CSV table of C-alpha atoms and ligand atoms in Angstrom, one decimal:
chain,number,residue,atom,x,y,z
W,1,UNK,CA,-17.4,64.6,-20.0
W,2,UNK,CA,-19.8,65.0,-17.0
W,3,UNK,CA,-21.7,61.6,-15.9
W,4,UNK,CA,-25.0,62.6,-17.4
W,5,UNK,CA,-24.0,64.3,-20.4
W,6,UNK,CA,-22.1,60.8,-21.3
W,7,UNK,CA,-26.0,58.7,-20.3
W,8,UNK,CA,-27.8,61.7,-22.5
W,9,UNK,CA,-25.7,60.3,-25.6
W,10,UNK,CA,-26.1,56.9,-24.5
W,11,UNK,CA,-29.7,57.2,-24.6
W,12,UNK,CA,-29.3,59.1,-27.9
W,13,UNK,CA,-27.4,56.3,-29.6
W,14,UNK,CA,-28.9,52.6,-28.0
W,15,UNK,CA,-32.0,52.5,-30.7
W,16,UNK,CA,-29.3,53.4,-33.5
W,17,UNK,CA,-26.9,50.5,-31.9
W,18,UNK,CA,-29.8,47.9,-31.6
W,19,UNK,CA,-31.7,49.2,-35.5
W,20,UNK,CA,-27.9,48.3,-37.1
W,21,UNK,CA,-28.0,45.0,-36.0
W,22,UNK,CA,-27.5,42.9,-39.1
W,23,UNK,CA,-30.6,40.3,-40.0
W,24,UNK,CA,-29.0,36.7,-40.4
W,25,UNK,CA,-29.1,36.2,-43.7
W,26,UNK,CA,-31.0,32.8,-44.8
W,27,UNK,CA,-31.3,31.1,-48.1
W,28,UNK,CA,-34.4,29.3,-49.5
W,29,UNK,CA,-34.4,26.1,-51.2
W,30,UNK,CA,-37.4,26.1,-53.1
W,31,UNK,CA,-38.2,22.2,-54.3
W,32,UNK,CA,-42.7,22.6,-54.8
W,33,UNK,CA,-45.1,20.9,-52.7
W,34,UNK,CA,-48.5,21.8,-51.1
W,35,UNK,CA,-46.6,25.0,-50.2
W,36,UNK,CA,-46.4,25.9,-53.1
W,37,UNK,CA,-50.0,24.2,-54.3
W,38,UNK,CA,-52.6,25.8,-56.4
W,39,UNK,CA,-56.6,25.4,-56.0
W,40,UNK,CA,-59.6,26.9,-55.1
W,41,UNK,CA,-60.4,28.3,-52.0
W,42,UNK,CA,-63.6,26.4,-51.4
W,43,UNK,CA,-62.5,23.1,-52.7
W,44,UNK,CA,-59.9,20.3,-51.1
W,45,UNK,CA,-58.8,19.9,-54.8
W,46,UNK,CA,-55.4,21.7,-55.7
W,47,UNK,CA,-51.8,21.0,-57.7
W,48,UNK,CA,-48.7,21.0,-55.9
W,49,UNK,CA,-45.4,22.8,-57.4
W,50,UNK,CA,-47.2,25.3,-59.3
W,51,UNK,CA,-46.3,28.9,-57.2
W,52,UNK,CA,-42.6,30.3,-57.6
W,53,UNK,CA,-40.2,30.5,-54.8
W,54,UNK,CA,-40.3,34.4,-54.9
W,55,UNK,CA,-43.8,34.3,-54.4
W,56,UNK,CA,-44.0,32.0,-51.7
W,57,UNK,CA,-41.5,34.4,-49.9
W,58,UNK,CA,-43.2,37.2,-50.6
W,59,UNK,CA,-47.2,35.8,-49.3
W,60,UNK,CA,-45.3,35.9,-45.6
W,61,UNK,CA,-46.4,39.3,-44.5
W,62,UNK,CA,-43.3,41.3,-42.9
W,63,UNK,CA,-40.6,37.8,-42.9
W,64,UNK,CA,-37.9,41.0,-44.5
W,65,UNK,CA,-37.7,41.9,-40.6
W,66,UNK,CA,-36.4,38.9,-39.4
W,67,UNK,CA,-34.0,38.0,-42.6
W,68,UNK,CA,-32.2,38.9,-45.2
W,69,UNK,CA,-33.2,36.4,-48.0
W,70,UNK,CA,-31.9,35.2,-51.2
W,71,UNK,CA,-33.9,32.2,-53.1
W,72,UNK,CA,-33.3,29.5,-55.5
W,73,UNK,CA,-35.3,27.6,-56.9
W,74,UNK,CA,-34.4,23.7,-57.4
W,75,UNK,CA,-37.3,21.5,-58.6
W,76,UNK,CA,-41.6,22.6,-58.7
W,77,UNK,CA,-42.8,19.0,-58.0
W,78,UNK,CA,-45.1,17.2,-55.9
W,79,UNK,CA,-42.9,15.0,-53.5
W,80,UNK,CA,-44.0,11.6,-54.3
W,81,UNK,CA,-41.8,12.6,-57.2
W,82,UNK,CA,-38.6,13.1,-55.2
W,83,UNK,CA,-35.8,11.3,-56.8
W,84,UNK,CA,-32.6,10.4,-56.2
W,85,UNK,CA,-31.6,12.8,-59.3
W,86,UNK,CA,-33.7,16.1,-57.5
W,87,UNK,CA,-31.8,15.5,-54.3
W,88,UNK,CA,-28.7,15.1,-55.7
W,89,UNK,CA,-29.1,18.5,-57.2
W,90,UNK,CA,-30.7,19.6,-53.5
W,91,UNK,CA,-27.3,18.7,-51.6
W,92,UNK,CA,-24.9,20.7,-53.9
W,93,UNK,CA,-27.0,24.0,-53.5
W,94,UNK,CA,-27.9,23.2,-49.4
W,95,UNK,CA,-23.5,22.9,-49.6
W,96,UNK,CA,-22.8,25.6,-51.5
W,97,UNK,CA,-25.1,27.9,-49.5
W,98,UNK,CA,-23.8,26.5,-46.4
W,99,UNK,CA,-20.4,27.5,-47.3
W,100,UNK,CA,-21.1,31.0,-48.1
W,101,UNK,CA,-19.7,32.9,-44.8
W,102,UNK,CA,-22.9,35.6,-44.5
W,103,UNK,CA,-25.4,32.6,-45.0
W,104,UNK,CA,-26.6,32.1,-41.7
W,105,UNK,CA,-28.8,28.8,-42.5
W,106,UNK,CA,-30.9,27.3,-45.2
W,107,UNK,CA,-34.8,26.5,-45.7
W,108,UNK,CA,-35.8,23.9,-48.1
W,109,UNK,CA,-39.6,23.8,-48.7
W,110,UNK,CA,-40.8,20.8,-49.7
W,111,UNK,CA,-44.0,18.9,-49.9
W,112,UNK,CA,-45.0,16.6,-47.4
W,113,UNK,CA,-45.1,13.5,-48.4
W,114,UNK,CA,-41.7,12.4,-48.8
W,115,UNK,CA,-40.5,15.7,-46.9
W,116,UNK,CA,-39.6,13.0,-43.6
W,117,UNK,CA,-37.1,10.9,-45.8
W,118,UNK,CA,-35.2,14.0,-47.1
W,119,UNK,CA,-34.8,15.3,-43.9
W,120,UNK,CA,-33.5,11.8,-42.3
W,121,UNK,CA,-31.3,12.0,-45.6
W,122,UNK,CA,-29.9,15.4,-45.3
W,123,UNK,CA,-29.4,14.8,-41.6
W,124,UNK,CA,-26.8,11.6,-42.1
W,125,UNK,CA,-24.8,13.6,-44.8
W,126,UNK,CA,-25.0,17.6,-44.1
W,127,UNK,CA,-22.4,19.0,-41.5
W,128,UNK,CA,-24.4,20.3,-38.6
W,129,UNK,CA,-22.8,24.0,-37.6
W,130,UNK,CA,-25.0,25.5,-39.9
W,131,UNK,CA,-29.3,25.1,-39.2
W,132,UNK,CA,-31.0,23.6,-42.5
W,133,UNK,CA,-35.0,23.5,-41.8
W,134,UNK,CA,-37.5,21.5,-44.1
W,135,UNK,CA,-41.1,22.8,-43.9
W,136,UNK,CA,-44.0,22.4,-46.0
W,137,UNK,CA,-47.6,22.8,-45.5
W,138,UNK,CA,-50.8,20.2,-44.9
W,139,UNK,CA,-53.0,23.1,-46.8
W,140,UNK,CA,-52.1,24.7,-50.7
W,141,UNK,CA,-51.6,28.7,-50.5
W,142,UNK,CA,-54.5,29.6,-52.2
W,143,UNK,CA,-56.6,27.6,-48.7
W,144,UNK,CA,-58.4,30.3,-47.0
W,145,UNK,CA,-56.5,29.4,-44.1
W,146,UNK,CA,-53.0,28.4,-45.7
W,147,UNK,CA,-50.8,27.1,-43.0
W,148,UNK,CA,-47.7,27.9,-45.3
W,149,UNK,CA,-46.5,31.6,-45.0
W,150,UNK,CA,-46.9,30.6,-41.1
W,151,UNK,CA,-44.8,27.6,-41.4
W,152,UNK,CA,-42.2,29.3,-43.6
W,153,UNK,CA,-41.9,32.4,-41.3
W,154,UNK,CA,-41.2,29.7,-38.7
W,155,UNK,CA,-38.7,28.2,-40.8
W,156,UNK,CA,-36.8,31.3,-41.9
W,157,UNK,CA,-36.9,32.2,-38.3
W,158,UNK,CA,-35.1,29.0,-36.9
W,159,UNK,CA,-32.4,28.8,-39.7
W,160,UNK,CA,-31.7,32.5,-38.7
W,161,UNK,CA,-31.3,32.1,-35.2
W,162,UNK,CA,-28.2,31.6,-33.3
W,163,UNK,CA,-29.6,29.2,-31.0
W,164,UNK,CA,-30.3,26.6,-34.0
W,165,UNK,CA,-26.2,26.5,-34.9
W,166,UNK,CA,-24.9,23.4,-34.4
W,167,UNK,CA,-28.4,21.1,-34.7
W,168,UNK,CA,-28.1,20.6,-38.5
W,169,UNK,CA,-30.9,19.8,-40.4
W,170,UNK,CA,-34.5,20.5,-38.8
W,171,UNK,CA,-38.4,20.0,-39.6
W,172,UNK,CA,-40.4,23.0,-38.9
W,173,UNK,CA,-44.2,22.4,-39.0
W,174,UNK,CA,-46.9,23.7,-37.4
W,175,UNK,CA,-45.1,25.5,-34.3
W,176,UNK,CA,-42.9,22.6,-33.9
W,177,UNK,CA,-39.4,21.7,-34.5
W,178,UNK,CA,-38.6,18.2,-34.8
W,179,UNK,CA,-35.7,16.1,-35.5
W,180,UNK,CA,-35.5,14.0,-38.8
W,181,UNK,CA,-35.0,11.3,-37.2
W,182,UNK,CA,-38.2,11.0,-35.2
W,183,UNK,CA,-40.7,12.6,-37.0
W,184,UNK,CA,-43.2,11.5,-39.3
W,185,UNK,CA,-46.8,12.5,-40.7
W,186,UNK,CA,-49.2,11.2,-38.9
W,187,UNK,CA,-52.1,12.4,-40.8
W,188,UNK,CA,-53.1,13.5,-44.6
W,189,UNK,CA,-55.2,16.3,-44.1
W,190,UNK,CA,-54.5,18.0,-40.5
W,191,UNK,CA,-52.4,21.1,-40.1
W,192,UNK,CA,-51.2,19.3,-37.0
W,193,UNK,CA,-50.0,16.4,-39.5
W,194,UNK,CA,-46.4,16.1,-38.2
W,195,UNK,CA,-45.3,14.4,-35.1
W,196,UNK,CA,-42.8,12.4,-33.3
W,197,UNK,CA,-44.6,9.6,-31.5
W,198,UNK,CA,-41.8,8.5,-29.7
W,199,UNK,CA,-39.9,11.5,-29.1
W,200,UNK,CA,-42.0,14.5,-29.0
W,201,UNK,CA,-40.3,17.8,-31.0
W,202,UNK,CA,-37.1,19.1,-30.3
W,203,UNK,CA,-38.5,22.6,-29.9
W,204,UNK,CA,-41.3,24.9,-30.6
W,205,UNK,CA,-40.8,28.1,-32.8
W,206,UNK,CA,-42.3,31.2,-30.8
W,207,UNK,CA,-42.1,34.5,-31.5
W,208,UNK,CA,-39.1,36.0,-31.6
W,209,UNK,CA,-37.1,33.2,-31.1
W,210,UNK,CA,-37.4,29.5,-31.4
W,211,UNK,CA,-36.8,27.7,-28.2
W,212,UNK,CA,-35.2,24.2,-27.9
W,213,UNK,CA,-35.7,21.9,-25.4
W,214,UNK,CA,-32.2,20.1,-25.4
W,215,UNK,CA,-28.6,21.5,-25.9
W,216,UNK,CA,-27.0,21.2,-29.6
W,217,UNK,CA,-25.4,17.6,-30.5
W,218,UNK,CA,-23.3,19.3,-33.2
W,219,UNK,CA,-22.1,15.7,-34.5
W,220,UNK,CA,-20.2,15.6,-37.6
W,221,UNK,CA,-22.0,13.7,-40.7
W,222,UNK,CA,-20.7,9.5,-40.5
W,223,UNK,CA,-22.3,9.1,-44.0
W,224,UNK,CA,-21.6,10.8,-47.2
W,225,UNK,CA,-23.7,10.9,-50.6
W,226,UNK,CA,-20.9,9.5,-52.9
W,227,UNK,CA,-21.0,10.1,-56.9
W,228,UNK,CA,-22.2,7.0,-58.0
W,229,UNK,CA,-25.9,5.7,-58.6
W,230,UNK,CA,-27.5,4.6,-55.2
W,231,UNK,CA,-27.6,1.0,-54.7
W,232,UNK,CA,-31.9,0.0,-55.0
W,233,UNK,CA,-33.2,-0.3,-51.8
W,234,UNK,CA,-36.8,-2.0,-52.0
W,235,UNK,CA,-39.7,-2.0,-49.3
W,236,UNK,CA,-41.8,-5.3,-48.1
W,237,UNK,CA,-44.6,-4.4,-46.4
W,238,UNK,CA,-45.7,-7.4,-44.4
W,239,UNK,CA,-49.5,-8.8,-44.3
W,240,UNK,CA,-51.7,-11.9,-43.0
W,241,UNK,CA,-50.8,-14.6,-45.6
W,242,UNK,CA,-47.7,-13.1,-47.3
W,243,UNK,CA,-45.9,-15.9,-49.2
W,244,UNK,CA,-42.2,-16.2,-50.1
W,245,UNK,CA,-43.2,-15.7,-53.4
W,246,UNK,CA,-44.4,-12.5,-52.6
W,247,UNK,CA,-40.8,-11.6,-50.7
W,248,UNK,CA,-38.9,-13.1,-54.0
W,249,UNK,CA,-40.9,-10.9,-56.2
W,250,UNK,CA,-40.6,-7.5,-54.2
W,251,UNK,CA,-36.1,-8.4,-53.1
W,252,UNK,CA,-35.9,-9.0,-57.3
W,253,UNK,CA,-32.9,-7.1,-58.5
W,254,UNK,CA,-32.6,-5.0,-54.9
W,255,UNK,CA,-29.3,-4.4,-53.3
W,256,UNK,CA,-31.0,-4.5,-49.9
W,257,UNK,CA,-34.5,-4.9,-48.7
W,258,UNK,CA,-36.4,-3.5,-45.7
W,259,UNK,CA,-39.2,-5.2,-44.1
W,260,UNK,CA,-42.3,-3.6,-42.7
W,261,UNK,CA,-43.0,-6.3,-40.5
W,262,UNK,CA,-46.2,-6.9,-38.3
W,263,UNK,CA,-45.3,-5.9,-35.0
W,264,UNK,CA,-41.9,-6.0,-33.9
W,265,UNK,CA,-40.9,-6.6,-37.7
W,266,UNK,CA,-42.5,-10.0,-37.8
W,267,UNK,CA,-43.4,-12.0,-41.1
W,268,UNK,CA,-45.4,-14.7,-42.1
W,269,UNK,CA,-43.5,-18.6,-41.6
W,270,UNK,CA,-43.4,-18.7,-45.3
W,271,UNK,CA,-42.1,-15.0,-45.8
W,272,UNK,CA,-39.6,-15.7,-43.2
W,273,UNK,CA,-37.6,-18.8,-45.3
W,274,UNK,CA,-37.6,-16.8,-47.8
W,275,UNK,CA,-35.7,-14.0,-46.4
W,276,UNK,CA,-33.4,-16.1,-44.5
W,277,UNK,CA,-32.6,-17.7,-48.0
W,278,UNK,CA,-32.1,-14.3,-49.3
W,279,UNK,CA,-30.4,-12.8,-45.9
W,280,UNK,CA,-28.1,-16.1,-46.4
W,281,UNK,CA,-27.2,-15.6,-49.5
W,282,UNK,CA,-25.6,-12.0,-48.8
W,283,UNK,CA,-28.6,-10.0,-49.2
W,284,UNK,CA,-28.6,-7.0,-46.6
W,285,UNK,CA,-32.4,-7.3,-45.2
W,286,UNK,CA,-33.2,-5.1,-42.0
W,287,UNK,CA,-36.4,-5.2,-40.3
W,288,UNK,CA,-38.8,-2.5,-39.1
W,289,UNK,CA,-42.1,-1.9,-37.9
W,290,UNK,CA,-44.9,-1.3,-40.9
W,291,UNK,CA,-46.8,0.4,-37.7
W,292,UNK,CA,-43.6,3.5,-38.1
W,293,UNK,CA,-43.2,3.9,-34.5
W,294,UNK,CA,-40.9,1.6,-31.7
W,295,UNK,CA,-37.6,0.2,-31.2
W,296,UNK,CA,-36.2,-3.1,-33.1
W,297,UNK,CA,-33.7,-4.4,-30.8
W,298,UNK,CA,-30.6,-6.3,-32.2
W,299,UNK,CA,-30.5,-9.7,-31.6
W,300,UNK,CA,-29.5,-10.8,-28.1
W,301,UNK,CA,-26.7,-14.2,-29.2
W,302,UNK,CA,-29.2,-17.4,-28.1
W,303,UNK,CA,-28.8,-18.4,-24.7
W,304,UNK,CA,-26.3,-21.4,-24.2
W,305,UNK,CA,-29.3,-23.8,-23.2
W,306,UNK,CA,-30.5,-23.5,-26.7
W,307,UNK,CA,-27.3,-23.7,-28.6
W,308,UNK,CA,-28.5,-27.0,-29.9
W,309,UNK,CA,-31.6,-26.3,-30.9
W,310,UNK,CA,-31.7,-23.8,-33.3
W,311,UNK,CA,-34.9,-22.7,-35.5
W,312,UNK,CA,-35.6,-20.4,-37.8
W,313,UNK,CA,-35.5,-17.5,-35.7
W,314,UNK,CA,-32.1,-17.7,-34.6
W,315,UNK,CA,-31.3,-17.7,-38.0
W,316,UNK,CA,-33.0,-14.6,-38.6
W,317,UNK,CA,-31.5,-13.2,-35.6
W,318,UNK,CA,-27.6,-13.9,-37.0
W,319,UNK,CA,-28.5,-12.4,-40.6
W,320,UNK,CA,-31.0,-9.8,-40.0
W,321,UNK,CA,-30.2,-6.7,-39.0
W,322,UNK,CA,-32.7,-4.4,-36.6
W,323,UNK,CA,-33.8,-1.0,-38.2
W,324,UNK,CA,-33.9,0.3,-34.3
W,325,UNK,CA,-36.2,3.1,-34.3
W,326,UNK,CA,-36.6,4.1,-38.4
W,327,UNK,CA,-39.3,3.5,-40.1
W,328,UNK,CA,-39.3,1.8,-42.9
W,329,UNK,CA,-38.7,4.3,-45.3
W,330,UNK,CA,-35.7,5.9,-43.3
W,331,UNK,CA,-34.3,2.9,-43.1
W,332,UNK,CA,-34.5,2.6,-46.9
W,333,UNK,CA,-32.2,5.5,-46.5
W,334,UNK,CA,-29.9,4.8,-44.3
W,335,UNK,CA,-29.4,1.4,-45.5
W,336,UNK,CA,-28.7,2.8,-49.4
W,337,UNK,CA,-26.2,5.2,-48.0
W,338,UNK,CA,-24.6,2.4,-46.3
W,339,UNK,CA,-24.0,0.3,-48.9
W,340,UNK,CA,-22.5,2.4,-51.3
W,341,UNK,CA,-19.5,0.7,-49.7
W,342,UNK,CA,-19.1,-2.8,-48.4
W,343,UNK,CA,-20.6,-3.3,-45.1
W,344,UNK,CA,-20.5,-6.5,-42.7
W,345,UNK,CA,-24.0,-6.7,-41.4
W,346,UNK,CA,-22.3,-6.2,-37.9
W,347,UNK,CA,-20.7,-3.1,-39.5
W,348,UNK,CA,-24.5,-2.3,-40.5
W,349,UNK,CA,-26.6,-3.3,-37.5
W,350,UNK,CA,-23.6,-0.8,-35.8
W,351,UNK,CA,-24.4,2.3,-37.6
W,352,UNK,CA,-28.4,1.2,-37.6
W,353,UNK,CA,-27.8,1.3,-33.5
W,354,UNK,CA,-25.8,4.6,-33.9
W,355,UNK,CA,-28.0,6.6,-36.2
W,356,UNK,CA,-30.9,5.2,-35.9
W,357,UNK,CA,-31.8,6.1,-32.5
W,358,UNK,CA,-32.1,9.6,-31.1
W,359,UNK,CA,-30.6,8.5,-28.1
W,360,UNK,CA,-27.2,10.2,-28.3
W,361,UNK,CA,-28.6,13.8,-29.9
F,1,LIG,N1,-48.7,15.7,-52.3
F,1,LIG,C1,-48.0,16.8,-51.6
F,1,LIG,C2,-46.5,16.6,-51.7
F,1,LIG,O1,-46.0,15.9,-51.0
F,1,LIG,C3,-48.5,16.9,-50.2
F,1,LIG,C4,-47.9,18.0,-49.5
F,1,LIG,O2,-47.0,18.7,-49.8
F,1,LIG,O3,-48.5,18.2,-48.4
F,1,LIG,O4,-45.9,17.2,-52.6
């Protein structure tokens, strides 16, 4: 075949080549939210969980060209109301999508609240090879300027692309990707709600493609969610005058306790007996900033000089372990998946350094 008649058909068949491309095919995880909220246009008032996954798909304008998508829906609630029971039910379908060989990746919308804490959940357990992105929305879809059929577009788009495989579970909000670990919301109303202080995003979705600022960690899951009851987990958030009452009544019945300290993590001098009486007594207590945002340093061992004169801080610095850079509530998490099996608290303040940093993703 001459030279040019072979470039003619080329020519003839490249758009026919580039149109059979396959769209990745992505699943949606519908569990309610803002996202799926219900008001008026000209009023702030609205009620989350009330608009059907199928629906929420189909408000993004032209989202069948960039995937093929199959939906499921999982709970309709407002996220304050996320249990242990609704995620539970949220894992098995993220696995069982994850294992289907066309799924490309999963998106689980979800409202913002609590959206932070599943992520940081999903993110110890899920295996990483496959993208699962959380989004939600700071306005309901009935806003006059809803920010959710953007946000979902930008999350169907990230768990679709190939350059997401092998980060695992993602945030997608407002332009920005951000890794469960270091993200939080910042503020109740803005569209620009969701931020890592810290850290900064991991990657901004533009158009066509999202782009990531860092090469894939790909690190297997160290945790699993085993089929048993979580062990209870409660918060102390930490004020000027808290008593050891106050820490006696909030530990009550806990199988761990996190403290929101002042600060580094810090508690009143009557707070503080009380916790080493609790910490002493086997309780797992780990301490993180009530502020959301720094690093809580293990312990250094006390310094030979002051072997002999010990104090209440070096007790605490024996028993308590250092939530690094969670906040509070993600520590809550981590530390309930821990102890579903028995744990030193070196064994603990270990996986706290490991997975509560973002040092090594
Ligand atoms: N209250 C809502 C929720 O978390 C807030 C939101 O989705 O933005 O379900």
């Amino acid at each position: 075949m001459a030279k040019r008649t072979r470039l003619f058909l080329a020519l003839l068949v490249w758009p026919a080549l580039v149109q059979a491309q396959p769209l990745p095919h992505v699943r949606v995880l519908a569990t309610g939210g803002t996202i799926a909220g219900v008001g008026s246009a000209n009023s702030s008032a609205y009620r989350a969980g009330q608009v059907k996954v199928d629906d929420l798909v189909a408000s993004v304008p032209g989202v069948g060209q960039i995937a093929t998508l199959s939906t499921e829906q999982i709970a309709n609630i407002g996220s304050t109301d996320m249990d242990e029971g609704v995620w539970r039910k949220l894992h098995e379908r993220t696995l069982a999508a994850l294992g289907e060989p066309g799924v490309a990746g999963v998106v689980i919308t979800h409202g913002t609240d609590t959206i932070e804490e599943t992520a940081f959940l999903f993110s110890l357990i899920l295996p990483p090879q496959k993208p699962v992105v959380l989004v939600g929305s700071m306005r309901p879809s009935t806003a006059v300027s809803a920010d959710g059929p953007a946000n979902l577009m930008d999350a169907i788009r990230v768990a679709g692309a190939g350059t997401a495989a092998g980060r695992g579970v993602m945030l997608v909000m407002n332009d920005q990707i951000f890794d469960p670990r270091s993200v939080t919301k910042v503020d109740v109303r803005q569209v620009n709600g969701f931020a890592a202080p810290a850290r900064g995003p991991i990657g901004h979705v533009q158009q066509p493609q999202p782009r990531f600022f860092h090469p894939a960690a790909g690190r297997a899951p160290q945790l699993a969610l085993l089929p048993r009851k979580l062990p209870r987990v409660t918060i102390l958030y930490a004020y000027a005058g808290m008593t050891g009452d106050d820490v006696n009544a909030v530990a009550s019945g806990a199988d761990g306790l996190i403290i929101a300290g002042a600060g580094a993590g810090g508690v009143s001098s009557s707070a503080r007996k009380a916790i080493t009486a609790l910490a002493r007594r086997g309780l797992p207590v780990v301490r993180t900033p009530r502020q959301g945002i720094g690093d809580i340093w293990p312990a250094e061992a006390p310094a030979p000089a002051s072997a002999n004169a010990r104090n209440d801080d070096d007790d605490d610095r024996a028993t308590i372990i250092a939530g690094r850079e969670l906040n509070p509530a993600k520590a809550r998490i981590l530390l309930m998946l821990a102890l579903q099996q028995p744990r030193t608290s070196a064994e603990l303040q270990a996986l706290f350094n490991d997975l509560g940093t973002s040092e090594t993703r």
